[in-house]
mmCIF file of C-alpha atoms in Angstrom:
data_model
loop_
_atom_site.group_PDB
_atom_site.id
_atom_site.type_symbol
_atom_site.label_atom_id
_atom_site.label_comp_id
_atom_site.label_asym_id
_atom_site.label_seq_id
_atom_site.Cartn_x
_atom_site.Cartn_y
_atom_site.Cartn_z
ATOM 1 C CA MET A 1 -20.789 69.951 -39.176
ATOM 2 C CA SER A 2 -19.641 69.210 -35.631
ATOM 3 C CA VAL A 3 -18.614 65.731 -34.626
ATOM 4 C CA ALA A 4 -20.784 64.231 -31.934
ATOM 5 C CA THR A 5 -18.788 64.180 -28.728
ATOM 6 C CA GLU A 6 -21.446 62.277 -26.852
ATOM 7 C CA ALA A 7 -22.134 58.612 -27.306
ATOM 8 C CA GLN A 8 -25.228 57.803 -29.303
ATOM 9 C CA TYR A 9 -27.293 55.378 -27.337
ATOM 10 C CA HIS A 10 -29.890 53.161 -28.876
ATOM 11 C CA VAL A 11 -33.377 53.070 -27.430
ATOM 12 C CA LEU A 12 -36.017 50.524 -28.324
ATOM 13 C CA ALA A 13 -39.503 52.013 -27.985
ATOM 14 C CA VAL A 14 -42.518 49.730 -27.790
ATOM 15 C CA ASP A 15 -46.074 51.004 -28.208
ATOM 16 C CA ASP A 16 -49.142 49.738 -30.027
ATOM 17 C CA SER A 17 -50.315 53.287 -30.757
ATOM 18 C CA LEU A 18 -48.978 54.703 -34.009
ATOM 19 C CA ILE A 19 -49.261 58.263 -32.743
ATOM 20 C CA ASP A 20 -47.419 57.484 -29.558
ATOM 21 C CA ARG A 21 -44.690 55.711 -31.493
ATOM 22 C CA LYS A 22 -44.222 58.759 -33.654
ATOM 23 C CA LEU A 23 -44.177 60.976 -30.614
ATOM 24 C CA ILE A 24 -41.690 58.921 -28.613
ATOM 25 C CA GLU A 25 -39.490 58.572 -31.669
ATOM 26 C CA ARG A 26 -39.360 62.341 -32.089
ATOM 27 C CA LEU A 27 -38.760 62.885 -28.391
ATOM 28 C CA LEU A 28 -35.889 60.420 -28.390
ATOM 29 C CA LYS A 29 -34.310 61.669 -31.605
ATOM 30 C CA THR A 30 -34.531 65.260 -30.395
ATOM 31 C CA SER A 31 -32.672 64.067 -27.320
ATOM 32 C CA SER A 32 -29.946 62.566 -29.522
ATOM 33 C CA TYR A 33 -30.830 58.923 -29.164
ATOM 34 C CA GLN A 34 -30.887 56.372 -31.912
ATOM 35 C CA VAL A 35 -34.360 54.935 -32.013
ATOM 36 C CA THR A 36 -36.079 51.786 -33.097
ATOM 37 C CA THR A 37 -39.838 51.619 -32.634
ATOM 38 C CA VAL A 38 -41.904 48.450 -32.626
ATOM 39 C CA GLU A 39 -45.621 47.935 -32.172
ATOM 40 C CA SER A 40 -45.698 45.000 -29.773
ATOM 41 C CA GLY A 41 -43.881 43.121 -27.076
ATOM 42 C CA ASN A 42 -43.401 40.187 -29.415
ATOM 43 C CA LYS A 43 -41.790 42.365 -32.049
ATOM 44 C CA ALA A 44 -39.592 43.837 -29.345
ATOM 45 C CA LEU A 45 -38.382 40.424 -28.265
ATOM 46 C CA GLU A 46 -37.775 39.499 -31.867
ATOM 47 C CA PHE A 47 -35.694 42.612 -32.337
ATOM 48 C CA LEU A 48 -33.747 41.855 -29.206
ATOM 49 C CA GLY A 49 -32.938 38.444 -30.610
ATOM 50 C CA LEU A 50 -34.942 36.642 -28.021
ATOM 51 C CA HIS A 51 -37.473 34.314 -29.537
ATOM 52 C CA ASP A 52 -37.854 30.701 -28.547
ATOM 53 C CA GLU A 53 -34.736 31.213 -26.461
ATOM 54 C CA GLN A 54 -32.589 30.960 -29.590
ATOM 55 C CA ARG A 55 -29.514 33.094 -29.922
ATOM 56 C CA GLU A 56 -28.366 34.701 -33.122
ATOM 57 C CA SER A 57 -26.143 32.820 -35.522
ATOM 58 C CA PRO A 58 -22.574 32.516 -34.223
ATOM 59 C CA SER A 59 -21.290 34.059 -37.442
ATOM 60 C CA VAL A 60 -22.422 37.432 -36.094
ATOM 61 C CA SER A 61 -19.434 38.968 -34.359
ATOM 62 C CA PRO A 62 -19.862 41.218 -31.296
ATOM 63 C CA ASN A 63 -19.225 44.249 -33.521
ATOM 64 C CA ASN A 64 -22.343 43.544 -35.533
ATOM 65 C CA GLU A 65 -24.677 42.933 -32.639
ATOM 66 C CA ILE A 66 -27.637 45.147 -32.292
ATOM 67 C CA GLU A 67 -27.098 46.839 -29.018
ATOM 68 C CA VAL A 68 -30.053 48.266 -27.171
ATOM 69 C CA ASN A 69 -29.184 50.548 -24.300
ATOM 70 C CA LEU A 70 -32.702 51.093 -23.008
ATOM 71 C CA ILE A 71 -36.189 49.796 -23.591
ATOM 72 C CA ILE A 72 -39.119 52.148 -23.163
ATOM 73 C CA THR A 73 -42.484 50.472 -23.379
ATOM 74 C CA ASP A 74 -46.165 51.262 -23.055
ATOM 75 C CA TYR A 75 -47.910 49.348 -20.314
ATOM 76 C CA CYS A 76 -51.288 48.749 -21.944
ATOM 77 C CA MET A 77 -50.824 46.782 -25.115
ATOM 78 C CA PRO A 78 -52.938 43.999 -26.561
ATOM 79 C CA GLY A 79 -51.438 40.541 -26.180
ATOM 80 C CA MET A 80 -48.159 41.050 -24.361
ATOM 81 C CA THR A 81 -48.389 43.972 -21.977
ATOM 82 C CA GLY A 82 -45.438 46.179 -21.094
ATOM 83 C CA TYR A 83 -45.296 44.360 -17.793
ATOM 84 C CA ASP A 84 -45.081 40.978 -19.558
ATOM 85 C CA LEU A 85 -42.290 42.324 -21.744
ATOM 86 C CA LEU A 86 -40.486 43.663 -18.702
ATOM 87 C CA LYS A 87 -40.660 40.251 -17.078
ATOM 88 C CA LYS A 88 -39.323 38.478 -20.132
ATOM 89 C CA VAL A 89 -36.441 40.915 -20.433
ATOM 90 C CA LYS A 90 -35.531 40.573 -16.776
ATOM 91 C CA GLU A 91 -35.747 36.787 -16.985
ATOM 92 C CA SER A 92 -33.320 36.686 -19.890
ATOM 93 C CA SER A 93 -29.659 36.284 -19.005
ATOM 94 C CA SER A 94 -28.533 38.316 -21.986
ATOM 95 C CA LEU A 95 -31.099 41.094 -21.700
ATOM 96 C CA LYS A 96 -31.705 41.512 -17.988
ATOM 97 C CA ASP A 97 -29.269 44.373 -17.593
ATOM 98 C CA ILE A 98 -30.954 46.512 -20.211
ATOM 99 C CA PRO A 99 -32.829 49.225 -18.317
ATOM 100 C CA VAL A 100 -36.575 49.235 -18.909
ATOM 101 C CA VAL A 101 -38.876 52.223 -18.525
ATOM 102 C CA ILE A 102 -42.651 51.823 -18.525
ATOM 103 C CA MET A 103 -45.102 54.392 -19.884
ATOM 104 C CA SER A 104 -48.774 54.571 -19.094
ATOM 105 C CA SER A 105 -51.636 56.989 -19.535
ATOM 106 C CA GLU A 106 -53.082 55.867 -16.204
ATOM 107 C CA ASN A 107 -51.658 56.708 -12.833
ATOM 108 C CA VAL A 108 -52.313 53.478 -10.951
ATOM 109 C CA PRO A 109 -50.015 53.144 -7.917
ATOM 110 C CA SER A 110 -50.357 49.363 -7.714
ATOM 111 C CA ARG A 111 -49.398 49.096 -11.381
ATOM 112 C CA ILE A 112 -46.425 51.368 -10.914
ATOM 113 C CA ASN A 113 -45.216 49.438 -7.888
ATOM 114 C CA ARG A 114 -45.604 46.107 -9.613
ATOM 115 C CA CYS A 115 -43.424 47.311 -12.483
ATOM 116 C CA LEU A 116 -40.795 48.806 -10.247
ATOM 117 C CA GLU A 117 -40.675 45.609 -8.209
ATOM 118 C CA GLU A 118 -40.204 43.604 -11.365
ATOM 119 C CA GLY A 119 -37.165 45.694 -12.209
ATOM 120 C CA ALA A 120 -38.412 48.670 -14.209
ATOM 121 C CA GLU A 121 -36.188 51.671 -13.681
ATOM 122 C CA GLU A 122 -38.884 54.235 -13.921
ATOM 123 C CA PHE A 123 -42.495 54.886 -14.781
ATOM 124 C CA PHE A 124 -43.489 57.736 -17.104
ATOM 125 C CA LEU A 125 -46.992 59.115 -17.188
ATOM 126 C CA LYS A 126 -48.263 59.793 -20.678
ATOM 127 C CA PRO A 127 -48.118 61.981 -22.579
ATOM 128 C CA VAL A 128 -44.370 61.736 -22.268
ATOM 129 C CA GLN A 129 -42.594 65.081 -22.363
ATOM 130 C CA LEU A 130 -39.241 66.249 -23.610
ATOM 131 C CA SER A 131 -38.167 66.846 -20.028
ATOM 132 C CA ASP A 132 -38.756 63.153 -19.283
ATOM 133 C CA MET A 133 -36.032 62.248 -21.759
ATOM 134 C CA LYS A 134 -33.408 63.676 -19.422
ATOM 135 C CA ARG A 135 -34.318 61.003 -16.902
ATOM 136 C CA LEU A 136 -33.256 58.213 -19.245
ATOM 137 C CA ARG A 137 -29.559 58.861 -19.331
ATOM 138 C CA PRO A 138 -28.661 57.828 -15.753
ATOM 139 C CA HIS A 139 -30.409 54.500 -16.312
ATOM 140 C CA ILE A 140 -28.520 53.918 -19.539
ATOM 141 C CA LEU A 141 -25.200 54.687 -17.895
ATOM 142 C CA LYS A 142 -26.051 52.365 -15.038
ATOM 143 C CA GLY A 143 -26.888 49.678 -17.542
ATOM 144 C CA LYS A 144 -23.562 50.210 -19.284
ATOM 145 C CA MET A 145 -21.725 49.618 -16.022
ATOM 146 C CA LYS A 146 -23.315 46.216 -15.791
ATOM 147 C CA GLU A 147 -22.526 45.512 -19.420
ATOM 148 C CA PRO A 148 -19.241 43.622 -19.061
ATOM 149 C CA GLN A 149 -20.988 40.773 -17.261
ATOM 150 C CA GLN A 150 -23.741 40.784 -19.863
ATOM 151 C CA GLN A 151 -21.250 40.746 -22.709
ATOM 152 C CA GLN A 152 -19.281 37.916 -21.165
ATOM 153 C CA GLN A 153 -22.527 35.960 -20.819
ATOM 154 C CA GLN A 154 -23.336 36.612 -24.454
ATOM 155 C CA GLN A 155 -19.873 35.536 -25.482
ATOM 156 C CA ASN A 156 -20.268 32.309 -23.545
ATOM 157 C CA ASN A 157 -23.577 31.681 -25.234
ATOM 158 C CA LYS A 158 -22.010 32.265 -28.618
ATOM 159 C CA ASN A 159 -19.249 29.780 -27.873
ATOM 160 C CA LYS A 160 -21.889 27.240 -26.947
ATOM 161 C CA ASN A 161 -23.798 27.943 -30.150
ATOM 162 C CA LEU A 162 -20.699 27.419 -32.223
ATOM 163 C CA ASN A 163 -20.976 23.799 -31.261
ATOM 164 C CA ASN A 164 -24.669 23.517 -32.119
ATOM 165 C CA ASN A 165 -24.641 25.505 -35.321
ATOM 166 C CA SER A 166 -28.134 26.538 -36.358
ATOM 167 C CA ASN A 167 -28.734 28.177 -39.730
ATOM 168 C CA ASN A 168 -32.388 29.021 -39.278
ATOM 169 C CA ASN A 169 -32.007 32.765 -38.903
ATOM 170 C CA ASN A 170 -29.304 33.421 -41.445
ATOM 171 C CA SER A 171 -31.146 35.706 -43.822
ATOM 172 C CA LYS A 172 -32.632 37.644 -40.938
ATOM 173 C CA ASN A 173 -29.200 37.961 -39.406
ATOM 174 C CA ASN A 174 -27.852 39.370 -42.647
ATOM 175 C CA ASN A 175 -30.443 42.098 -42.358
ATOM 176 C CA ILE A 176 -29.461 42.695 -38.763
ATOM 177 C CA LYS A 177 -25.798 42.874 -39.788
ATOM 178 C CA LEU A 178 -26.656 45.436 -42.442
ATOM 179 C CA GLN A 179 -28.568 47.531 -39.947
ATOM 180 C CA ALA A 180 -25.854 47.243 -37.333
ATOM 181 C CA ALA A 181 -23.108 48.146 -39.754
ATOM 182 C CA THR A 182 -24.611 51.576 -40.307
ATOM 183 C CA LYS A 183 -24.848 52.206 -36.586
ATOM 184 C CA GLU A 184 -22.084 54.224 -35.002
ATOM 185 C CA LYS A 185 -20.177 52.577 -32.226
ATOM 186 C CA PRO A 186 -20.595 54.711 -29.126
ATOM 187 C CA LEU A 187 -17.344 56.214 -27.915
ATOM 188 C CA MET A 188 -18.431 55.947 -24.318
ATOM 189 C CA LYS A 189 -18.621 52.163 -24.465
ATOM 190 C CA GLY A 190 -14.978 51.789 -25.419
ATOM 191 C CA TYR A 191 -13.976 54.337 -22.825
ATOM 192 C CA LEU A 192 -15.854 52.548 -20.081
ATOM 193 C CA LYS A 193 -14.364 49.218 -21.052
ATOM 194 C CA LYS A 194 -10.849 50.572 -20.937
ATOM 195 C CA GLU A 195 -11.507 52.052 -17.544
ATOM 196 C CA GLN A 196 -12.617 48.736 -16.241
ATOM 197 C CA GLY A 197 -9.549 47.092 -17.666
ATOM 198 C CA LEU A 198 -11.455 44.577 -19.734
ATOM 199 C CA ASP A 199 -8.692 44.063 -22.237
ATOM 200 C CA SER A 200 -9.952 40.691 -23.344
ATOM 201 C CA LEU A 201 -13.224 42.222 -24.470
ATOM 202 C CA MET A 202 -11.422 45.191 -25.998
ATOM 203 C CA ALA A 203 -9.463 42.759 -28.131
ATOM 204 C CA ILE A 204 -12.689 41.366 -29.551
ATOM 205 C CA VAL A 205 -14.239 44.790 -30.138
ATOM 206 C CA MET B 1 -32.182 75.934 -52.576
ATOM 207 C CA GLN B 2 -29.100 74.898 -50.673
ATOM 208 C CA GLY B 3 -28.023 75.501 -47.140
ATOM 209 C CA VAL B 4 -28.606 73.634 -43.941
ATOM 210 C CA ALA B 5 -30.654 76.319 -42.228
ATOM 211 C CA SER B 6 -33.051 77.228 -44.994
ATOM 212 C CA VAL B 7 -36.405 75.587 -45.354
ATOM 213 C CA THR B 8 -38.865 76.075 -48.153
ATOM 214 C CA ARG B 9 -41.633 76.721 -45.668
ATOM 215 C CA ALA B 10 -41.123 78.305 -42.278
ATOM 216 C CA PRO B 11 -42.740 76.119 -39.621
ATOM 217 C CA PHE B 12 -43.880 79.169 -37.742
ATOM 218 C CA PRO B 13 -44.631 82.356 -39.604
ATOM 219 C CA PRO B 14 -42.860 85.280 -37.931
ATOM 220 C CA ALA B 15 -45.125 87.100 -35.512
ATOM 221 C CA HIS B 16 -45.059 90.361 -37.448
ATOM 222 C CA ALA B 17 -46.619 88.675 -40.437
ATOM 223 C CA LEU B 18 -49.733 87.765 -38.537
ATOM 224 C CA THR B 19 -52.498 89.695 -36.905
ATOM 225 C CA ALA B 20 -52.236 90.014 -33.142
ATOM 226 C CA SER B 21 -55.026 87.509 -32.627
ATOM 227 C CA PHE B 22 -53.380 84.792 -34.678
ATOM 228 C CA ARG B 23 -51.569 82.778 -32.050
ATOM 229 C CA LEU B 24 -52.285 79.333 -30.574
ATOM 230 C CA PRO B 25 -53.794 79.071 -27.106
ATOM 231 C CA CYS B 26 -51.525 77.610 -24.433
ATOM 232 C CA SER B 27 -53.606 76.954 -21.383
ATOM 233 C CA ARG B 28 -50.818 76.824 -18.836
ATOM 234 C CA ARG B 29 -47.545 77.997 -20.207
ATOM 235 C CA ARG B 30 -46.597 81.394 -21.476
ATOM 236 C CA CYS B 31 -46.269 81.165 -25.205
ATOM 237 C CA SER B 32 -43.079 82.069 -26.985
ATOM 238 C CA PRO B 33 -43.326 84.861 -29.565
ATOM 239 C CA GLN B 34 -43.209 82.275 -32.306
ATOM 240 C CA THR B 35 -46.222 80.342 -31.089
ATOM 241 C CA LEU B 36 -49.343 80.836 -33.047
ATOM 242 C CA ARG B 37 -52.671 81.705 -31.497
ATOM 243 C CA PHE B 38 -55.667 80.757 -33.548
ATOM 244 C CA PRO B 39 -58.876 81.910 -31.859
ATOM 245 C CA PRO B 40 -61.049 79.115 -33.272
ATOM 246 C CA LEU B 41 -58.812 76.580 -31.487
ATOM 247 C CA GLU B 42 -59.030 78.315 -28.139
ATOM 248 C CA GLY B 43 -60.094 75.767 -25.513
ATOM 249 C CA TYR B 44 -59.858 72.815 -27.869
ATOM 250 C CA LEU B 45 -56.190 72.048 -27.378
ATOM 251 C CA ASP B 46 -54.082 71.858 -24.270
ATOM 252 C CA GLU B 47 -50.430 72.113 -23.333
ATOM 253 C CA GLN B 48 -49.601 68.861 -25.093
ATOM 254 C CA PHE B 49 -50.184 70.466 -28.481
ATOM 255 C CA HIS B 50 -47.657 73.107 -27.552
ATOM 256 C CA GLN B 51 -45.241 70.279 -26.733
ATOM 257 C CA LEU B 52 -45.711 68.939 -30.246
ATOM 258 C CA GLU B 53 -44.890 72.342 -31.664
ATOM 259 C CA GLU B 54 -41.725 72.409 -29.611
ATOM 260 C CA LEU B 55 -40.671 69.170 -31.242
ATOM 261 C CA GLN B 56 -41.023 70.634 -34.695
ATOM 262 C CA ASP B 57 -37.823 72.001 -36.180
ATOM 263 C CA ASP B 58 -35.754 72.106 -39.357
ATOM 264 C CA VAL B 59 -35.112 68.390 -39.153
ATOM 265 C CA SER B 60 -38.813 67.658 -38.811
ATOM 266 C CA PRO B 61 -40.548 70.745 -40.212
ATOM 267 C CA ASN B 62 -43.989 69.182 -40.630
ATOM 268 C CA PHE B 63 -44.045 67.184 -37.460
ATOM 269 C CA VAL B 64 -47.194 68.692 -35.975
ATOM 270 C CA GLU B 65 -49.251 68.279 -39.095
ATOM 271 C CA GLU B 66 -47.952 64.733 -39.535
ATOM 272 C CA VAL B 67 -48.959 63.769 -36.030
ATOM 273 C CA VAL B 68 -52.348 65.418 -36.402
ATOM 274 C CA THR B 69 -52.921 63.610 -39.691
ATOM 275 C CA LEU B 70 -52.012 60.320 -38.055
ATOM 276 C CA PHE B 71 -54.342 61.113 -35.185
ATOM 277 C CA PHE B 72 -57.350 61.674 -37.404
ATOM 278 C CA ARG B 73 -56.623 58.581 -39.416
ATOM 279 C CA ASP B 74 -56.296 56.478 -36.285
ATOM 280 C CA SER B 75 -59.155 58.058 -34.365
ATOM 281 C CA SER B 76 -61.577 57.868 -37.297
ATOM 282 C CA ARG B 77 -60.926 54.172 -37.460
ATOM 283 C CA LEU B 78 -61.460 53.819 -33.721
ATOM 284 C CA ILE B 79 -64.704 55.781 -33.891
ATOM 285 C CA GLY B 80 -65.896 53.416 -36.584
ATOM 286 C CA THR B 81 -64.974 50.464 -34.401
ATOM 287 C CA ILE B 82 -66.798 51.937 -31.402
ATOM 288 C CA GLU B 83 -69.826 52.662 -33.546
ATOM 289 C CA GLN B 84 -69.971 49.047 -34.642
ATOM 290 C CA ALA B 85 -69.347 47.769 -31.142
ATOM 291 C CA LEU B 86 -72.215 49.866 -29.790
ATOM 292 C CA GLN B 87 -74.620 48.048 -32.055
ATOM 293 C CA LYS B 88 -73.815 44.669 -30.566
ATOM 294 C CA HIS B 89 -76.331 42.929 -28.323
ATOM 295 C CA PRO B 90 -75.558 41.934 -25.666
ATOM 296 C CA GLN B 91 -73.017 44.669 -25.199
ATOM 297 C CA ASP B 92 -69.474 43.830 -24.236
ATOM 298 C CA PHE B 93 -68.773 46.911 -22.162
ATOM 299 C CA HIS B 94 -65.278 45.796 -21.275
ATOM 300 C CA ARG B 95 -64.254 45.543 -24.891
ATOM 301 C CA LEU B 96 -65.957 48.827 -25.634
ATOM 302 C CA ARG B 97 -64.014 50.422 -22.806
ATOM 303 C CA THR B 98 -60.761 49.224 -24.342
ATOM 304 C CA HIS B 99 -61.542 50.979 -27.622
ATOM 305 C CA VAL B 100 -62.550 54.147 -25.798
ATOM 306 C CA GLU B 101 -59.323 54.067 -23.808
ATOM 307 C CA ARG B 102 -57.310 53.887 -26.969
ATOM 308 C CA LEU B 103 -59.185 56.839 -28.434
ATOM 309 C CA LYS B 104 -58.687 58.751 -25.233
ATOM 310 C CA GLY B 105 -54.987 57.929 -25.253
ATOM 311 C CA SER B 106 -54.511 59.245 -28.774
ATOM 312 C CA SER B 107 -56.473 62.384 -27.964
ATOM 313 C CA CYS B 108 -54.300 62.918 -24.958
ATOM 314 C CA SER B 109 -51.163 62.536 -27.058
ATOM 315 C CA ILE B 110 -52.052 65.430 -29.319
ATOM 316 C CA GLY B 111 -53.665 67.567 -26.658
ATOM 317 C CA ALA B 112 -57.226 67.237 -27.956
ATOM 318 C CA LEU B 113 -58.827 68.506 -24.783
ATOM 319 C CA LYS B 114 -62.526 68.248 -25.566
ATOM 320 C CA VAL B 115 -62.303 64.912 -27.338
ATOM 321 C CA LYS B 116 -60.405 63.590 -24.346
ATOM 322 C CA SER B 117 -63.031 64.883 -21.896
ATOM 323 C CA GLU B 118 -65.862 63.295 -23.819
ATOM 324 C CA CYS B 119 -63.936 60.023 -23.988
ATOM 325 C CA THR B 120 -63.476 60.117 -20.220
ATOM 326 C CA LEU B 121 -67.235 60.439 -19.777
ATOM 327 C CA LEU B 122 -67.930 57.716 -22.300
ATOM 328 C CA GLY B 123 -65.502 55.482 -20.435
ATOM 329 C CA GLU B 124 -67.360 56.065 -17.202
ATOM 330 C CA TYR B 125 -70.667 55.135 -18.787
ATOM 331 C CA CYS B 126 -69.065 51.978 -20.132
ATOM 332 C CA ASP B 127 -68.014 51.130 -16.595
ATOM 333 C CA GLU B 128 -71.586 51.712 -15.436
ATOM 334 C CA GLY B 129 -72.847 49.542 -18.259
ATOM 335 C CA ASN B 130 -75.309 52.257 -19.148
ATOM 336 C CA MET B 131 -76.110 51.818 -22.827
ATOM 337 C CA ASP B 132 -78.281 54.915 -23.204
ATOM 338 C CA ARG B 133 -75.683 57.199 -21.765
ATOM 339 C CA CYS B 134 -72.974 55.503 -23.793
ATOM 340 C CA LEU B 135 -74.850 56.188 -26.981
ATOM 341 C CA ARG B 136 -75.458 59.828 -26.141
ATOM 342 C CA SER B 137 -71.920 60.342 -24.931
ATOM 343 C CA PHE B 138 -70.548 58.742 -28.062
ATOM 344 C CA GLN B 139 -72.438 61.259 -30.194
ATOM 345 C CA LYS B 140 -70.644 64.001 -28.294
ATOM 346 C CA VAL B 141 -67.303 62.319 -28.892
ATOM 347 C CA LYS B 142 -68.015 62.199 -32.595
ATOM 348 C CA ARG B 143 -69.105 65.801 -32.647
ATOM 349 C CA GLU B 144 -66.030 67.093 -30.839
ATOM 350 C CA HIS B 145 -63.841 64.979 -33.069
ATOM 351 C CA ALA B 146 -65.422 66.458 -36.209
ATOM 352 C CA ILE B 147 -65.219 70.004 -34.873
ATOM 353 C CA LEU B 148 -61.562 69.633 -33.981
ATOM 354 C CA ARG B 149 -60.786 68.203 -37.360
ATOM 355 C CA GLN B 150 -62.381 71.198 -39.088
ATOM 356 C CA LYS B 151 -60.544 73.661 -36.908
ATOM 357 C CA LEU B 152 -57.174 72.008 -37.329
ATOM 358 C CA GLU B 153 -57.628 71.763 -41.072
ATOM 359 C CA ALA B 154 -58.338 75.479 -41.160
ATOM 360 C CA TYR B 155 -55.333 76.093 -38.941
ATOM 361 C CA PHE B 156 -52.909 74.220 -41.151
ATOM 362 C CA GLN B 157 -54.368 75.788 -44.239
ATOM 363 C CA LEU B 158 -53.763 79.229 -42.780
ATOM 364 C CA LEU B 159 -50.211 78.223 -41.893
ATOM 365 C CA ARG B 160 -49.632 77.218 -45.470
ATOM 366 C CA GLN B 161 -50.948 80.528 -46.698
ATOM 367 C CA VAL B 162 -48.737 82.655 -44.516
ATOM 368 C CA GLY B 163 -45.917 80.103 -44.581
ATOM 369 C CA PRO B 164 -43.120 81.224 -46.917
ATOM 370 C CA THR B 165 -41.207 84.144 -45.363
ATOM 371 C CA GLU B 166 -41.146 86.034 -48.663
ATOM 372 C CA LYS B 167 -44.913 86.154 -48.605
ATOM 373 C CA ALA B 168 -45.052 86.861 -44.885
ATOM 374 C CA SER B 169 -42.754 89.882 -44.929
ATOM 375 C CA GLY B 170 -44.995 91.579 -47.477
ATOM 376 C CA SER B 171 -48.221 91.084 -45.616
ATOM 377 C CA GLY B 172 -47.501 93.093 -42.402
ATOM 378 C CA ASN B 173 -50.171 94.129 -39.904
#
């Protein structure tokens, strides 16, 4: 059994169609990504720890955070569309640097432009193909470059939360911790951090 | 049976075990020797189905059948919803269109060519607000859906029959 030399990035896939979720999950796993699939924008935001603008409990250390390296979402979904989700992600200080890719079965130029203008990295036409998966990596790497600022922001938020300790999400956070503990820490992340000389963050990680 | 590489059922029976005509149609791409051609499915599935087959491997040996099963479960439900929606008066064509789009999307995802085409037409009639045409078009959608289901069931059944390599090697041309 060979040891993975490449970092395993984590992609959050959002689609209301069960078939499409299964498909995108297989596509991503075949391309060596860790995958979480959710059926709605709301569930996505919940997974990302962004609901009612509350942060996770401060007892969760950076090591146990769920890290999402890319969000790939369907455009047409009931309730919160992929565009709405994109907006919410880009409006969030802790999530805005996560690259977002939109998928749609319809080739509508105005729709595509609107998403790109709002900060989507790319627009995939459905059905998504295996060859499309290759286009994700550059966006993830770009997102990782921005990460230090994002992490510092998250750390600041945590320090703030320490002072207003909220225990509402404790049991949920235990679940998140359990999930995160089984996730491999990507090698690339540490390597990038070292390169950028972020020793203070390295000390925490 | 131990061993990483071995599977109890080969996802694709080796070509020599099958008759020359037993290979899946691929409308655009040249098929690999392993791809199956099943004459009854000719024209019913497009390139996307081939993509699904490419995603099937030792890690996910039943991927295609799983997706197809999910499709029929999902699409049957949608057809039921559309059927009910069509009986409403006055007709909410916008809502109807949404259901049709979802059915079309699923069909597209598994490469169900004819179902997808009929859904496209049905969608257009929804846009026109033409109830008569919607009803007739919907019957076609249902028919294509049922036909595809039969064919795919037969296809997977045949795969199961020729599946295990021990069986396959004995049954030559």
